[in-house]
PDB file of C-alpha atoms in Angstrom:
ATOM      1  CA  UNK A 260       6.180  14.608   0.291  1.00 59.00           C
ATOM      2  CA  UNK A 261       9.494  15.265   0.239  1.00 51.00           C
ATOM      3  CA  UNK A 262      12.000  14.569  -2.734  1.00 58.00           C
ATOM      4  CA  UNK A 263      13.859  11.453  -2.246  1.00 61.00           C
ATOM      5  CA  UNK A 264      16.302  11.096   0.725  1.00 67.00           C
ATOM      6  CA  UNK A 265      15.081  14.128   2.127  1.00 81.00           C
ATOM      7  CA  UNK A 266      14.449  13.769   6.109  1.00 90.00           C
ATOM      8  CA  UNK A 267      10.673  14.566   6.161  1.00 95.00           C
ATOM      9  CA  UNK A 268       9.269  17.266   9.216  1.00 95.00           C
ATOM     10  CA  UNK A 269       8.150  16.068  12.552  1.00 96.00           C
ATOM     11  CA  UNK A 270       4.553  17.725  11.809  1.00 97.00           C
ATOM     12  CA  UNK A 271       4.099  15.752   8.606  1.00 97.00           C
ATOM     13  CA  UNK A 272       5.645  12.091   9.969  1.00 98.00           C
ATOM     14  CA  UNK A 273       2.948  12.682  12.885  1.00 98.00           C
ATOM     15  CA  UNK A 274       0.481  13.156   9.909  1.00 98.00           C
ATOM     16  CA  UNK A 275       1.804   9.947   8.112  1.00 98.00           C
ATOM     17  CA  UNK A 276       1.575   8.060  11.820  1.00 98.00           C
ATOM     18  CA  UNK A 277      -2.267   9.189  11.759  1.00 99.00           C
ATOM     19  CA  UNK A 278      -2.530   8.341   8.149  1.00 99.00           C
ATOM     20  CA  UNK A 279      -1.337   4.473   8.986  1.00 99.00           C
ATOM     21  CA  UNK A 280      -3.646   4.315  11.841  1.00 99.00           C
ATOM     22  CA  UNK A 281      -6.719   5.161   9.651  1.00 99.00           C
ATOM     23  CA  UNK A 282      -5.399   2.873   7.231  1.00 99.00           C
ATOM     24  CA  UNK A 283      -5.509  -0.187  10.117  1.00 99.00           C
ATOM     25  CA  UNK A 284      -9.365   0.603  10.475  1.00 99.00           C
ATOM     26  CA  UNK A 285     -10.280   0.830   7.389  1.00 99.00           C
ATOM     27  CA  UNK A 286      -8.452  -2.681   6.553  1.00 99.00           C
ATOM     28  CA  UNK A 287      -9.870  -4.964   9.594  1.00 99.00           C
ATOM     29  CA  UNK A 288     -13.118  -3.478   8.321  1.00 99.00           C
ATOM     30  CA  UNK A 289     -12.520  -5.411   5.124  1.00 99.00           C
ATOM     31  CA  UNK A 290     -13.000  -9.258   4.489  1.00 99.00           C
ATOM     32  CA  UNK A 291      -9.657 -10.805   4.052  1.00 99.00           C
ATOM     33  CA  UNK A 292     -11.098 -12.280   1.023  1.00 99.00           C
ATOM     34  CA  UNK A 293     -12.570  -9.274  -0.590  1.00 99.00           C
ATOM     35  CA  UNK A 294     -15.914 -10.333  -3.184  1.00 99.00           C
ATOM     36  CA  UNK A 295     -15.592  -7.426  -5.384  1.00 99.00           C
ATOM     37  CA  UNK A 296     -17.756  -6.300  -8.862  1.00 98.00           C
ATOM     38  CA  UNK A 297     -16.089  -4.969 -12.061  1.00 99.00           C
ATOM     39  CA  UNK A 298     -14.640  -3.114 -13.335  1.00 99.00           C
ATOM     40  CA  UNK A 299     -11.293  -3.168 -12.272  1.00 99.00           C
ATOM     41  CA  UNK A 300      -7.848  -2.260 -12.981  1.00 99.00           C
ATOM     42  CA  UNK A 301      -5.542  -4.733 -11.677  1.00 99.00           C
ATOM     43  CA  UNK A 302      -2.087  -4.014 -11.130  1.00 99.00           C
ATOM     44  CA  UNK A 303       0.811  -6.362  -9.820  1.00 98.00           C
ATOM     45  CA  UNK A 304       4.393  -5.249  -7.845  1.00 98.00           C
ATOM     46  CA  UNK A 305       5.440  -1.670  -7.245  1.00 98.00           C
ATOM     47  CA  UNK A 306       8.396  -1.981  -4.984  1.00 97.00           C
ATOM     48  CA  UNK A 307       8.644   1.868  -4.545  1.00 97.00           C
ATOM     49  CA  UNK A 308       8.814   2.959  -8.469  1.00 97.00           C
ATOM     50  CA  UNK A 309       7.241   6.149  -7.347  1.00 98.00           C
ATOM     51  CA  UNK A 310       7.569   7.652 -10.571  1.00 96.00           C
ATOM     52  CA  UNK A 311       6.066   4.894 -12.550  1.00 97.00           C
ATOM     53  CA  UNK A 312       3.208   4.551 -10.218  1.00 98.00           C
ATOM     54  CA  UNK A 313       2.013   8.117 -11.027  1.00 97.00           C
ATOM     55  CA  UNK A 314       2.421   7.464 -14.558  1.00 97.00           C
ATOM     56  CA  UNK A 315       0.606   4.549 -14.068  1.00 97.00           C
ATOM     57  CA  UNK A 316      -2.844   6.445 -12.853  1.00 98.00           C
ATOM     58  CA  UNK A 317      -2.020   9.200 -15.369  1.00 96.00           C
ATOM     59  CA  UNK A 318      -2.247   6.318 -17.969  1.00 96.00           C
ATOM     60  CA  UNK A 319      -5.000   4.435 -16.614  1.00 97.00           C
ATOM     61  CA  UNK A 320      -7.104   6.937 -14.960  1.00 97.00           C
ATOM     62  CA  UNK A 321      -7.716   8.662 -11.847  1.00 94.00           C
ATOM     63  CA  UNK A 322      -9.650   7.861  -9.098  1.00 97.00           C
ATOM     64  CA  UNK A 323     -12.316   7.069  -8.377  1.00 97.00           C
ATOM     65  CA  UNK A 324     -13.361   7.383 -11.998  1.00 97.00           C
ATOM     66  CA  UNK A 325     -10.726   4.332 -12.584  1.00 98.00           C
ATOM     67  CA  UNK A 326     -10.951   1.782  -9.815  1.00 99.00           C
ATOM     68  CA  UNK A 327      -7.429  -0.082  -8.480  1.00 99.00           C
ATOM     69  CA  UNK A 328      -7.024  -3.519  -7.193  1.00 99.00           C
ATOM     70  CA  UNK A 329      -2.876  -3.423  -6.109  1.00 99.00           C
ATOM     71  CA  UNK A 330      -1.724  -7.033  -5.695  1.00 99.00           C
ATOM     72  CA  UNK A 331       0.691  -6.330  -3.276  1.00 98.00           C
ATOM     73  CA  UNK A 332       4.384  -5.469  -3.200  1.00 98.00           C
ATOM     74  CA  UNK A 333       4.155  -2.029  -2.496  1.00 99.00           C
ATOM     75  CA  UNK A 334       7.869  -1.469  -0.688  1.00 98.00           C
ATOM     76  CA  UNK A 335      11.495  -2.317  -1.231  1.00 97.00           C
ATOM     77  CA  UNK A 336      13.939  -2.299  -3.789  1.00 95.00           C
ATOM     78  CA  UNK A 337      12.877   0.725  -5.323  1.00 95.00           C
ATOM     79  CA  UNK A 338      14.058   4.094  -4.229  1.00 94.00           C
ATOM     80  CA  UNK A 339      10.937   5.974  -2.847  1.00 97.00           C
ATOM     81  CA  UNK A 340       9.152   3.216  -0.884  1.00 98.00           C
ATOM     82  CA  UNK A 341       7.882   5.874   1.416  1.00 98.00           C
ATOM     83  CA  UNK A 342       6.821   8.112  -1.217  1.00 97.00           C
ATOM     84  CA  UNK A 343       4.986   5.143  -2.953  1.00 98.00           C
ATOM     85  CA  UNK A 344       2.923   3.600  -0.176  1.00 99.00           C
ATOM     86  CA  UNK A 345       1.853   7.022   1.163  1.00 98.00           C
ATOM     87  CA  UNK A 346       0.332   7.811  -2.270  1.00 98.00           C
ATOM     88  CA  UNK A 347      -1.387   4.509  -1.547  1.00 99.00           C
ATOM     89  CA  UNK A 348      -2.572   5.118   1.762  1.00 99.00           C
ATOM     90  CA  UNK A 349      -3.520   8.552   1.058  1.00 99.00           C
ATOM     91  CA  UNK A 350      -5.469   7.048  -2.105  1.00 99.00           C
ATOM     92  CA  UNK A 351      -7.064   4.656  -0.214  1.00 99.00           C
ATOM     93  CA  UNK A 352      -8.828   6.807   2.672  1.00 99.00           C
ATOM     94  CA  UNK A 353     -10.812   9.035  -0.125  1.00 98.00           C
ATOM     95  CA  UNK A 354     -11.432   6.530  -2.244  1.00 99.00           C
ATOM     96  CA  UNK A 355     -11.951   3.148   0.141  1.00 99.00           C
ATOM     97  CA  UNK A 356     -14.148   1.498  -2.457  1.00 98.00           C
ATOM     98  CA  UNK A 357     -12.404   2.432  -5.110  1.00 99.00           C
ATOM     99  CA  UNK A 358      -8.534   1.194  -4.533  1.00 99.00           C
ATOM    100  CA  UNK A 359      -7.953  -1.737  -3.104  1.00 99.00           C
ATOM    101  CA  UNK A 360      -4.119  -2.642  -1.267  1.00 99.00           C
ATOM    102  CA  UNK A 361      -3.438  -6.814  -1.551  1.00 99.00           C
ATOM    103  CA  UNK A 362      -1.245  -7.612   0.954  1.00 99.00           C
ATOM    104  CA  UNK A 363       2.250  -9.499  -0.385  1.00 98.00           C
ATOM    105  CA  UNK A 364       5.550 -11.262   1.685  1.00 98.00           C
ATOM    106  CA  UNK A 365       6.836  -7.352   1.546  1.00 98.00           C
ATOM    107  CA  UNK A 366       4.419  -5.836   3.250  1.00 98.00           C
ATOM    108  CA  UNK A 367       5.929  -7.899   6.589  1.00 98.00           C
ATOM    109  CA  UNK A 368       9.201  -6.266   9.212  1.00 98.00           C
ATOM    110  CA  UNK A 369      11.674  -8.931   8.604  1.00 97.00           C
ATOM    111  CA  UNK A 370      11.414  -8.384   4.762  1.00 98.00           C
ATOM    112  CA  UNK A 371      11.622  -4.819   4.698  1.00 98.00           C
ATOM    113  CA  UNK A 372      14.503  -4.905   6.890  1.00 98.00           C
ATOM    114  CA  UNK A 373      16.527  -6.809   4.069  1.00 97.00           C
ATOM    115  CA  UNK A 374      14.915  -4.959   1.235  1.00 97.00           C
ATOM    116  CA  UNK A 375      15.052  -1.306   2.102  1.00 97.00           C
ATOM    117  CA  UNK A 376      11.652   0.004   3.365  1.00 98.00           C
ATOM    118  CA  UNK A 377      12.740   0.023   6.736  1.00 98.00           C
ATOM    119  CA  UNK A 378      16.448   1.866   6.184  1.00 97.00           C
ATOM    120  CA  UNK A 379      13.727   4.652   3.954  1.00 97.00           C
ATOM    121  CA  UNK A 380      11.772   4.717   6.909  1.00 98.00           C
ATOM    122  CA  UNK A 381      14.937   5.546   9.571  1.00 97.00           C
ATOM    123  CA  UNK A 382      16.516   7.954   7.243  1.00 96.00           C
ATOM    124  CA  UNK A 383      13.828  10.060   5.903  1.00 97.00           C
ATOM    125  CA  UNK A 384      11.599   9.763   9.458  1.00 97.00           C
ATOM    126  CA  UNK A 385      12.386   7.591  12.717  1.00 97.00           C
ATOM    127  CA  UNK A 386      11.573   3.656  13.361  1.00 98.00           C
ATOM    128  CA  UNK A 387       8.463   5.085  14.769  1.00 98.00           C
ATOM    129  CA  UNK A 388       6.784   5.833  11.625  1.00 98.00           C
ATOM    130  CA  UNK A 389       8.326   2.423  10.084  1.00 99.00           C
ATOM    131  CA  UNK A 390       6.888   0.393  13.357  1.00 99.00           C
ATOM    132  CA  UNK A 391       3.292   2.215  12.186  1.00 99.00           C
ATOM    133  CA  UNK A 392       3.518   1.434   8.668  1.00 99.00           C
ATOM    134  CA  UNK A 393       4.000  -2.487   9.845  1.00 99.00           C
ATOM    135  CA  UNK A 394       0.836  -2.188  12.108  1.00 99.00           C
ATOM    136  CA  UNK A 395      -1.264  -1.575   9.200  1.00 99.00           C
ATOM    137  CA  UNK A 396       0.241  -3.722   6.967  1.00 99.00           C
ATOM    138  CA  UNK A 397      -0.452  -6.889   9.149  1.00 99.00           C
ATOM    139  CA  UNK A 398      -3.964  -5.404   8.923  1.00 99.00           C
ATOM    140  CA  UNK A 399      -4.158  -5.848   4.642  1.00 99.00           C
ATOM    141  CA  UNK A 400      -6.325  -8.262   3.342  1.00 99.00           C
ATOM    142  CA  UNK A 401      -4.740 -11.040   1.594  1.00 99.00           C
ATOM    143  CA  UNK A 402      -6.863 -11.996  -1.657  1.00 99.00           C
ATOM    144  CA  UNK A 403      -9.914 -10.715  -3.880  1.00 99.00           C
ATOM    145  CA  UNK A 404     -12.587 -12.172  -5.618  1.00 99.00           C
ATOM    146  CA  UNK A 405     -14.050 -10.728  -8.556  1.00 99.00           C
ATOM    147  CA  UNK A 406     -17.940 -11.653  -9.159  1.00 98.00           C
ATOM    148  CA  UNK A 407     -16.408 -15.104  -8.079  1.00 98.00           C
ATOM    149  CA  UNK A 408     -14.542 -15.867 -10.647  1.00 99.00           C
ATOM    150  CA  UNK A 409     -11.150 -14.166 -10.818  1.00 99.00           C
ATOM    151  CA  UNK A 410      -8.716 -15.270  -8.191  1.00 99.00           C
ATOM    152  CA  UNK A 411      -6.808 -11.864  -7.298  1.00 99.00           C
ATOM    153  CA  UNK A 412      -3.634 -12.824  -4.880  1.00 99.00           C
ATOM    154  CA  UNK A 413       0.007 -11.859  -4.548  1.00 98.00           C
ATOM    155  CA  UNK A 414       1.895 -15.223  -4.907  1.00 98.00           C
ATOM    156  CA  UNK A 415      -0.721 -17.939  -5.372  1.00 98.00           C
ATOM    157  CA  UNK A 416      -1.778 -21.128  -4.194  1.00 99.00           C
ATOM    158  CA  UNK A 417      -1.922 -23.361  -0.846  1.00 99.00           C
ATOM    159  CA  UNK A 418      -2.101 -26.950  -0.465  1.00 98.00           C
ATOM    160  CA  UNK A 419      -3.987 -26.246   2.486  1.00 98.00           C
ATOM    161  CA  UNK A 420      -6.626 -24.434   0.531  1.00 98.00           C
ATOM    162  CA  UNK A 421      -9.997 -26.078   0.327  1.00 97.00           C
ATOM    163  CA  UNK A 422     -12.412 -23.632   0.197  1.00 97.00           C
ATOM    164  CA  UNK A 423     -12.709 -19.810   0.596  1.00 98.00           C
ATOM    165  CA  UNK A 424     -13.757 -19.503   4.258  1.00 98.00           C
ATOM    166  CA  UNK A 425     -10.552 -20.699   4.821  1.00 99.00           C
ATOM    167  CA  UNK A 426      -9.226 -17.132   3.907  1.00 99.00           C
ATOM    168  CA  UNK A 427     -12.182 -15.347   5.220  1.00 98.00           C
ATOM    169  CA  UNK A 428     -11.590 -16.930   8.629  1.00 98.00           C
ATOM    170  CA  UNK A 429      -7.830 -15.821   8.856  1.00 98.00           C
ATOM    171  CA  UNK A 430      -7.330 -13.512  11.713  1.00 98.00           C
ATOM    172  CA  UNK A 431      -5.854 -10.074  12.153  1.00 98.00           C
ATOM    173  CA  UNK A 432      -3.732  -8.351  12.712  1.00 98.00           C
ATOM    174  CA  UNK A 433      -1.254 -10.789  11.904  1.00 98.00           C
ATOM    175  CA  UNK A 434       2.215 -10.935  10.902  1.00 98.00           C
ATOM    176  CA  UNK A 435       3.209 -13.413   7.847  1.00 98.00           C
ATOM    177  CA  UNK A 436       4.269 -16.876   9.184  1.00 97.00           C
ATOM    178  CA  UNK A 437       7.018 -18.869   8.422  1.00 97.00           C
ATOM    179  CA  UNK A 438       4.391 -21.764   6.928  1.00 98.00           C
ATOM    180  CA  UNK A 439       0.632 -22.289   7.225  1.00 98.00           C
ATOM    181  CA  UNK A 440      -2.331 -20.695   4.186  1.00 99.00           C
ATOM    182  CA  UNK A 441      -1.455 -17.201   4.782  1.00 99.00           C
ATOM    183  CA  UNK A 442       2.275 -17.403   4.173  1.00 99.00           C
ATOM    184  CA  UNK A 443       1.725 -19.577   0.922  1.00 99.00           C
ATOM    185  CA  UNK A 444      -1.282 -16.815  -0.398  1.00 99.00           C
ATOM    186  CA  UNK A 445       1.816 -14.330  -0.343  1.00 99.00           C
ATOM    187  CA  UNK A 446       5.033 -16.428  -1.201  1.00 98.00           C
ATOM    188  CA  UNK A 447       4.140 -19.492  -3.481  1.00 98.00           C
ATOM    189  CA  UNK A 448       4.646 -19.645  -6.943  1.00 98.00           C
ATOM    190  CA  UNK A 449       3.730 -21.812 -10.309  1.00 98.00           C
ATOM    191  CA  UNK A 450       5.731 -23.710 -11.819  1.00 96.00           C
ATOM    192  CA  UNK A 451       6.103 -26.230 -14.749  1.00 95.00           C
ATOM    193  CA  UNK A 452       5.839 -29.624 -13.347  1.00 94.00           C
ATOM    194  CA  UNK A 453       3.190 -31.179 -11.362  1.00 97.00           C
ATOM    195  CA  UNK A 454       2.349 -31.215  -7.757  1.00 98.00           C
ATOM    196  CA  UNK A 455       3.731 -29.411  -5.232  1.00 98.00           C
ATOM    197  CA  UNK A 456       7.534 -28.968  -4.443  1.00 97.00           C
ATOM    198  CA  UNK A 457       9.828 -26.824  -2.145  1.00 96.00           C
ATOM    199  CA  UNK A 458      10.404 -23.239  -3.140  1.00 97.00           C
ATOM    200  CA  UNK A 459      13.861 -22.318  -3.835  1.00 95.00           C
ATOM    201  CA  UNK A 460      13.031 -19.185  -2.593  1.00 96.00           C
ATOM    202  CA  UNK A 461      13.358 -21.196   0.784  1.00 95.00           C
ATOM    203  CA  UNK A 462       9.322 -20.207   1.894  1.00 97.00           C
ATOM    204  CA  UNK A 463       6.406 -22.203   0.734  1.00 98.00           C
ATOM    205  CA  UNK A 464       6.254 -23.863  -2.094  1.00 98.00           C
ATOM    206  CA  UNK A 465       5.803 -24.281  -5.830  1.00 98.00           C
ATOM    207  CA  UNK A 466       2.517 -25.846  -7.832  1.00 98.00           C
ATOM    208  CA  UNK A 467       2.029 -27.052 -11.051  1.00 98.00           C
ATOM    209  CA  UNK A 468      -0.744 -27.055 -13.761  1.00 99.00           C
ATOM    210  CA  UNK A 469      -2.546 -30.090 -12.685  1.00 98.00           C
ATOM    211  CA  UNK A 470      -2.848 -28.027  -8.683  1.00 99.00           C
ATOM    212  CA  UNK A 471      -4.065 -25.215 -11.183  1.00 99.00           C
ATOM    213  CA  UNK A 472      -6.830 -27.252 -12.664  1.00 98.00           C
ATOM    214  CA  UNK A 473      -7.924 -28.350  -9.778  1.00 98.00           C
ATOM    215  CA  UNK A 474      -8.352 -25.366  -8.160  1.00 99.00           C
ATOM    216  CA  UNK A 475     -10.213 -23.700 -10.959  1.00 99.00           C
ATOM    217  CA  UNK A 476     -12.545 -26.549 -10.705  1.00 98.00           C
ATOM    218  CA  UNK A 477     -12.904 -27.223  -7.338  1.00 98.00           C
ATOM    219  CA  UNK A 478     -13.553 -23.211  -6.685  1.00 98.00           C
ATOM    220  CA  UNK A 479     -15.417 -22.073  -8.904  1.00 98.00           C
ATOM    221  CA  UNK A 480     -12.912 -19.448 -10.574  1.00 99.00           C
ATOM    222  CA  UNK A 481     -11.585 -19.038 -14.487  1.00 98.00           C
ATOM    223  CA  UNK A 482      -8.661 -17.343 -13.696  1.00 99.00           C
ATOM    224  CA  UNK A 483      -5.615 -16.967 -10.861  1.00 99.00           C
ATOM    225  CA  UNK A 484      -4.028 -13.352 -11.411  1.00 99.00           C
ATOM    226  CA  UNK A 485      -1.046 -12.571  -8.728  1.00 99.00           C
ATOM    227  CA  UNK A 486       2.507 -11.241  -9.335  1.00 98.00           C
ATOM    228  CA  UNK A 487       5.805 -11.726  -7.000  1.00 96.00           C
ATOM    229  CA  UNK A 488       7.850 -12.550 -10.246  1.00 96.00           C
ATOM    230  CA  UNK A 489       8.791 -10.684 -12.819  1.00 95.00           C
ATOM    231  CA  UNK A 490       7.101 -11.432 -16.147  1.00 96.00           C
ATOM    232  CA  UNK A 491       9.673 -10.787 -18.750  1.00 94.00           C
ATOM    233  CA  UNK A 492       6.994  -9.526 -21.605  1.00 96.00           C
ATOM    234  CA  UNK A 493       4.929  -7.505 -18.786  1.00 97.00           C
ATOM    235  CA  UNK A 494       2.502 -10.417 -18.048  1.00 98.00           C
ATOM    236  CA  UNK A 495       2.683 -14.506 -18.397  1.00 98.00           C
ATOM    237  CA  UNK A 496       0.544 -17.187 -18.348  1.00 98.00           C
ATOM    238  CA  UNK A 497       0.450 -20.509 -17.431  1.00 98.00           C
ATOM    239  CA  UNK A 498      -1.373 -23.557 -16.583  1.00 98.00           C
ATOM    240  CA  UNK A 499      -3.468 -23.674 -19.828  1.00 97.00           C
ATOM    241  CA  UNK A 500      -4.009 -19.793 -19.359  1.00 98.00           C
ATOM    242  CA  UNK A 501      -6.013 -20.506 -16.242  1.00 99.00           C
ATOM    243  CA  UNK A 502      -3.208 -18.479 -14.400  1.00 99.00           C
ATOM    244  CA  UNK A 503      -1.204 -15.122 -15.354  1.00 99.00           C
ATOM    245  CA  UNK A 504       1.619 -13.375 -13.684  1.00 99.00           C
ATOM    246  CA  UNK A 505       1.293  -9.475 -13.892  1.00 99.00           C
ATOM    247  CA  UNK A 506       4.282  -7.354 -13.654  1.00 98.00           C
ATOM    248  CA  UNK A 507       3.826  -3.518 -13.693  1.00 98.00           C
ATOM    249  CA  UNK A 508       6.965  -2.077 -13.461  1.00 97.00           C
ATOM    250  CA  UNK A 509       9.300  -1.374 -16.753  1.00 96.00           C
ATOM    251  CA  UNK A 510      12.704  -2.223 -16.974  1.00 94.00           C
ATOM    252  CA  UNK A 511      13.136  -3.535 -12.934  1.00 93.00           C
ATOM    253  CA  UNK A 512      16.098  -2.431 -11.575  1.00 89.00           C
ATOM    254  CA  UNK A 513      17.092  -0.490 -14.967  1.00 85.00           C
ATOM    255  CA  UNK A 514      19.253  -3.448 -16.123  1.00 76.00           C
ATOM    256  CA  UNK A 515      16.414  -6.517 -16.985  1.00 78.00           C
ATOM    257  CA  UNK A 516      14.869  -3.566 -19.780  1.00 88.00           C
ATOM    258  CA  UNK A 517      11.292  -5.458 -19.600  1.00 94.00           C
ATOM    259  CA  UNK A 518       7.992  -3.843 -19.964  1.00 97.00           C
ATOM    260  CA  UNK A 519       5.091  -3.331 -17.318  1.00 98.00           C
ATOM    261  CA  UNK A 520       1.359  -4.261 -17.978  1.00 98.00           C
ATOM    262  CA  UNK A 521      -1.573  -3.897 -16.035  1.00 99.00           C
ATOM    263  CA  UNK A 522      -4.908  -5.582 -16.308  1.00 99.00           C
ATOM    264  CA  UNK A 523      -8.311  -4.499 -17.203  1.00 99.00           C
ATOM    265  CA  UNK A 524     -11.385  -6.272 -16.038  1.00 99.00           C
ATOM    266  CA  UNK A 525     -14.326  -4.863 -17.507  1.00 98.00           C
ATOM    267  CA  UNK A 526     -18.183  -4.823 -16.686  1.00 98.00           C
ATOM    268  CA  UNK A 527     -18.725  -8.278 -18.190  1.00 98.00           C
ATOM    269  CA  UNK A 528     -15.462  -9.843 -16.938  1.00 98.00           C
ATOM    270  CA  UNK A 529     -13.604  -9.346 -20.168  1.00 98.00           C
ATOM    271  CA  UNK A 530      -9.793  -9.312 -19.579  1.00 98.00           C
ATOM    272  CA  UNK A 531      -7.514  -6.828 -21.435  1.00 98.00           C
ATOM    273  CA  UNK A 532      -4.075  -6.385 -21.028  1.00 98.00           C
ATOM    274  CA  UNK A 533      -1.886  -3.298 -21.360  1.00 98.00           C
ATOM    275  CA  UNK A 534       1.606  -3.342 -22.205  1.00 98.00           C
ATOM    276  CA  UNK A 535       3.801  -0.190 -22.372  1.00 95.00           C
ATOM    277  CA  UNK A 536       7.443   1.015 -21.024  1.00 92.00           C
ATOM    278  CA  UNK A 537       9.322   4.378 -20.335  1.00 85.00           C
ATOM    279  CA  UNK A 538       8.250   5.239 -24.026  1.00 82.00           C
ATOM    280  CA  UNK A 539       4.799   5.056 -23.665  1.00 85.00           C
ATOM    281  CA  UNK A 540       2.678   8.001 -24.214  1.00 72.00           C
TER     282      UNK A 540
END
């Protein structure tokens, strides 16, 4: 690829247009609830970090020796979006067992026109390749399972959410709605208090511990991971640590100075965390 800003050449944004397409079949051949087996490395928001994503599988390991679950949040608000989710892509057609791409409220047109993907897209290549990018995005599968008892999801919860064929049943390719289980898996959030309540983020909604609990019982699971908010000490939990929040990019938007952590899920469902920032080794 390219260094960033630089328009990329017809011959290789016909490449990234075959690329996307590849992408779309190897998605829709996926359950949207994928039932996975560890080990894993779980990783939350990207948002085009490019730089920080390759230090992330130089830290972590490469693939397919390391194995990736991405919770989503891929594009925007970083500076090489493009660069970032082609890595992905590319990652994820050697390796399709070995990676697997959550799907988050970014990965959708009207948010990438706000956030920045899009503008990438027309600058460096033409609304064509953008247009492709968004045809296998609505193809992603929205949540994991791991040996059925870690939750793996970009936002969280859904008062409509009884029971996992719920997910499994969901349709695609789809775009994220306005309202409904699919647009809650990718924009809801905890909170402190109980029950549910309107979002300020003006989508979906917010749950408390006591939703938590329930769904932890009702399900099956131990453990919720998803992202969509920064965690200000790399990762958070909540709800009586049935829930964490994993952020995995260091000091977001170089002014909040936080640190990134990923998640490690070994063979017997132990859960490690790993902290580190730009000083790292």
């Amino acid at each position: 690829m390219a260094r960033e800003n630089r328009a990329l050449p017809d011959d290789l944004i016909y490449q990234l247009t075959l690329l996307c397409g590849r992408c779309k079949e190897i998605f829709l051949a996926e359950s949207m609830l994928l039932e996975l087996e560890p080990p894993w490395v779980v990783v939350g928001n990207m948002h085009g970090y490019y730089d920080q994503l390759l230090r992330l599988f130089k830290r972590c390991g490469d693939l397919p020796d390391t194995r990736y679950l991405f919770l989503g949040g891929y594009v925007d608000k970083g500076r090489r979006s493009l660069d970032t989710i082609v890595l992905l892509l590319l990652r994820k057609t050697q390796y399709p067992d070995d990676i697997v791409l959550l799907r988050s409220n970014h990965e959708e047109a009207s948010m990438t026109r706000i956030y920045g993907f899009y503008d990438e897209c027309k600058r460096r290549a033409n609304v064509k390749l953008w247009k492709c990018f968004m045809e296998a995005f609505n193809c992603m599968p929205a949540c994991a399972l791991i040996r059925e008892k870690i939750f793996c999801v970009c936002g969280g919860l859904s008062p409509e959410l009884t029971h996992f064929d719920q997910i499994r049943q969901l349709t695609r390719p789809t775009v994220v709605p306005d309202s409904g289980l699919l647009c809650d898996l990718v924009w809801s959030d905890p909170h402190a208090e109980s029950g549910w309540v309107e979002n300020d983020r003006g989508v979906s909604y917010c749950f408390g511990p006591d939703v938590v609990q329930k769904f932890v019982e009702s399900m099956g699971v131990d453990l919720i991971v998803r992202s969509h908010q920064v965690a200000i000490d790399g990762y958070e939990f909540a709800a009586d640590r049935k829930l964490v929040t994993i952020w995995s990019i260091y000091n977001f938007k170089g002014e909040i100075g936080n640190p990134a952590a990923i998640m490690r899920v070994s063979e017997d469902l132990e859960v490690k965390f790993e902290v580190f920032d730009r000083h790292s080794p």
